[in-house]
Coordinates of C-alpha atoms in Angstrom, one line a residue:
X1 CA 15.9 -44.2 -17.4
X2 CA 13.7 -47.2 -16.6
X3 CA 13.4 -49.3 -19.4
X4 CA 10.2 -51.0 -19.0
X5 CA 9.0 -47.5 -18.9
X6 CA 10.1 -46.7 -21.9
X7 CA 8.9 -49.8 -23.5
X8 CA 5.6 -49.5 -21.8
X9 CA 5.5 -45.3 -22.9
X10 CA 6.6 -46.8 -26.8
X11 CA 3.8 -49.2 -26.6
X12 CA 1.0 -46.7 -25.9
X13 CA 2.1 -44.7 -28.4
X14 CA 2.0 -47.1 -31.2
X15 CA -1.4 -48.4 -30.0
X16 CA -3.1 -44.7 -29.9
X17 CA -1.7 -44.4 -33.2
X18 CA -3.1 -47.2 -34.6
X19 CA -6.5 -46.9 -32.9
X20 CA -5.8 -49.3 -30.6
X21 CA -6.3 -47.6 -26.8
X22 CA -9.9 -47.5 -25.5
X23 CA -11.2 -44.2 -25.3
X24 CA -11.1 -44.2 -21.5
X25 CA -7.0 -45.3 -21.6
X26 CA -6.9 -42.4 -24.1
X27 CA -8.7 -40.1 -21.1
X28 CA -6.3 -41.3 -18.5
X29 CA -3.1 -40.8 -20.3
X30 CA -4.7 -37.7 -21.3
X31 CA -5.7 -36.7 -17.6
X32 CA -1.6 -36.7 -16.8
X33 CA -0.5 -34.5 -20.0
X34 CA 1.0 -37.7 -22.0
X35 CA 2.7 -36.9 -25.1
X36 CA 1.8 -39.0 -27.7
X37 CA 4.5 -37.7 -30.3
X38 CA 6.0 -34.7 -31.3
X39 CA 2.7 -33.6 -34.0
X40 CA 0.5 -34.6 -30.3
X41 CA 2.8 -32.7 -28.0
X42 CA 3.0 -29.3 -30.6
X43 CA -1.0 -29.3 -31.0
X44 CA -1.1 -28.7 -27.1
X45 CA 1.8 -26.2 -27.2
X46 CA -0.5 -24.2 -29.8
X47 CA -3.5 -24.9 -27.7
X48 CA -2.5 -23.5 -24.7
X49 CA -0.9 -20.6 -26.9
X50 CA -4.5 -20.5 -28.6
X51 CA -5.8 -20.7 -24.6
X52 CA -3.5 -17.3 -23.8
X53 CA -4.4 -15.5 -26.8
X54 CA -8.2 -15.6 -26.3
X55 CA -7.3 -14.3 -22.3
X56 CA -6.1 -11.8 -23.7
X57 CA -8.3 -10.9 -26.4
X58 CA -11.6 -12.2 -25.5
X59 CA -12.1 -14.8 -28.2
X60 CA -10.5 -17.9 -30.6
X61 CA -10.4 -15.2 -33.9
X62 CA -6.6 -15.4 -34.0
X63 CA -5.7 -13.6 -37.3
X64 CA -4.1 -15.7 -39.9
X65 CA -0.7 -13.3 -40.0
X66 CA -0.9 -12.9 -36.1
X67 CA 2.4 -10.9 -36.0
X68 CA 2.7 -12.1 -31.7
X69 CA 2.7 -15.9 -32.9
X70 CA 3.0 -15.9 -36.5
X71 CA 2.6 -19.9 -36.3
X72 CA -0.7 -19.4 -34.2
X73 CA -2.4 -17.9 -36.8
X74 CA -1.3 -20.7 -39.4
X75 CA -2.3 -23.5 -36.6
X76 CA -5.7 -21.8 -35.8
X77 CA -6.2 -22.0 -40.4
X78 CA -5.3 -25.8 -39.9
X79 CA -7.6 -26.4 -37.0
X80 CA -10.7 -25.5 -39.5
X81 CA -9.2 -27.3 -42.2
X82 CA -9.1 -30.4 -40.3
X83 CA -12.5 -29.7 -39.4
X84 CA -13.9 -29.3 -41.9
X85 CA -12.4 -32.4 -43.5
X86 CA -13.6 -34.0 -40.9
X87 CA -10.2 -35.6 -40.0
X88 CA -9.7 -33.8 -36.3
X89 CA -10.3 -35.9 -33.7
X90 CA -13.2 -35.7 -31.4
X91 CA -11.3 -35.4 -28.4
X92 CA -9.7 -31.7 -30.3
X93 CA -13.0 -30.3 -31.3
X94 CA -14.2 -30.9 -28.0
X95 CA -11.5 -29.3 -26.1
X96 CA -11.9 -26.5 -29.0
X97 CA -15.3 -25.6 -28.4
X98 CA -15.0 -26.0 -25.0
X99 CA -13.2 -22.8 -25.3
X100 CA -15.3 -20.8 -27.9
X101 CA -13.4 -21.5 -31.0
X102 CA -14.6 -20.5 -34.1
X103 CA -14.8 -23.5 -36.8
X104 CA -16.5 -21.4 -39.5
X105 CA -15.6 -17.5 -39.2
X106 CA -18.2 -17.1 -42.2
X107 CA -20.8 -18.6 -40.3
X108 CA -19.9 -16.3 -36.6
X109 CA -19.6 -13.2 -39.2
X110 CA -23.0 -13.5 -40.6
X111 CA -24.7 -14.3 -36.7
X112 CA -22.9 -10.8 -35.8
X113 CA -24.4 -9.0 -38.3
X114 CA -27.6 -10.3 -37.4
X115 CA -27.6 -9.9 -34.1
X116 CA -26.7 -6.3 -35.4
X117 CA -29.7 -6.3 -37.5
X118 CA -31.7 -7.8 -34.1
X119 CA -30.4 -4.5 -32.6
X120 CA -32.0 -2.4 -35.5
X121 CA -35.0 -3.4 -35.2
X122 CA -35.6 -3.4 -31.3
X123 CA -34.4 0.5 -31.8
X124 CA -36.4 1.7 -35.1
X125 CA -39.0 -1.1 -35.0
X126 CA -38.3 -2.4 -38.3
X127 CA -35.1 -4.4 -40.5
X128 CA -35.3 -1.6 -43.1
X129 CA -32.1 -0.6 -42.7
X130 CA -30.3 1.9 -45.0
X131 CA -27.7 0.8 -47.6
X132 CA -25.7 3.7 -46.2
X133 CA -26.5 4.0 -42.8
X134 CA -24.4 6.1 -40.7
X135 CA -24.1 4.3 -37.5
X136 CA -23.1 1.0 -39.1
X137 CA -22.4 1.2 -42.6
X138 CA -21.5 -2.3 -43.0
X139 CA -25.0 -3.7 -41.7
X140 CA -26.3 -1.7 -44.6
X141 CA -24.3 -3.2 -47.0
X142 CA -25.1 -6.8 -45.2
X143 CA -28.9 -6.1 -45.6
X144 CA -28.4 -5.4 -49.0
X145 CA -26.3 -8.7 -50.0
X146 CA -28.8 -10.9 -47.6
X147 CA -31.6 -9.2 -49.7
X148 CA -30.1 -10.0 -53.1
X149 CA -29.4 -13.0 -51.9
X150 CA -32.6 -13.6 -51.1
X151 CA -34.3 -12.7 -54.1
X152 CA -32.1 -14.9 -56.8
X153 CA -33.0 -17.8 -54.4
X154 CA -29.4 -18.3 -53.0
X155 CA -30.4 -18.0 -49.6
X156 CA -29.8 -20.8 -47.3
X157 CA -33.2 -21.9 -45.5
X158 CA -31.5 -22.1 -42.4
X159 CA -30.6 -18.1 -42.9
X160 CA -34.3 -17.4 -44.3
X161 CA -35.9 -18.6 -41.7
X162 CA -33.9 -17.0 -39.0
X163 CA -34.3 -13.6 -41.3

């Protein structure tokens, strides 16, 4: 093995590390699949897991006990985490939402049930869905939650409005 390139190798991953490499070195080195350590090189191996499992299943929801890739579903739970602490690097949530991830599944639950509720309406010209209605009992019980909700004032306005 070539010494110098292994100093040289050493030396870019000590300065990524320490937030020494200019984004566009970081984009290069990227570009070629560098490793920058062994936490840098597993994130891609669970990416490109993460990348498989949504071809097959048609989105980023990997279940938190994912019985295929049991350490999937626990990477997927840190990925949010690390989102939401705001310590995941740009260059990550980029390359996650690129590919439809899912940063808040409460959030992408509450759009599907309205979208369900959009549905409703187009179809019986109103939102006033029944609390038991038979062909999608759990947008009733959504429409009654978003309606208590509303009506103790725990509604966010950014949900209000859109209701």
């Amino acid at each position: 093995m070539d010494p110098k390139l292994v100093s040289w190798v050493q030396t870019q991953r000590r300065d990524a590390k320490a937030g020494k490499v200019a984004d566009e070195r970081m984009k290069r080195l990227d570009s070629i699949g560098f490793a920058f350590g062994v936490k840098c090189n597993k994130w891609y191996t669970q990416f490109a897991a993460l990348q498989r499992y949504k071809n097959k299943h048609g989105n980023c929801l990997v279940p938190q006990k994912y019985s295929d890739d049991p350490q999937l579903g626990s990477w997927v739970l840190k990925q949010r985490e690390h989102a939401k602490a705001n310590t995941m690097s740009y260059d990550r949530m980029k390359r996650l939402d690129i590919i439809g991830f899912v940063f808040r599944v409460r959030d992408n639950k509450w759009d599907e049930q309205f979208a369900a509720l959009q549905r409703y309406k187009n179809k019986h010209g109103n939102c006033l869905v029944p609390q038991k209605y038979i062909d999608d009992p759990k947008l009733g019980r959504w429409v009654k939650v978003q309606r208590k909700l509303s009506n103790e004032g725990k509604m966010p306005d950014d949900r209000m409005k859109r209701l």
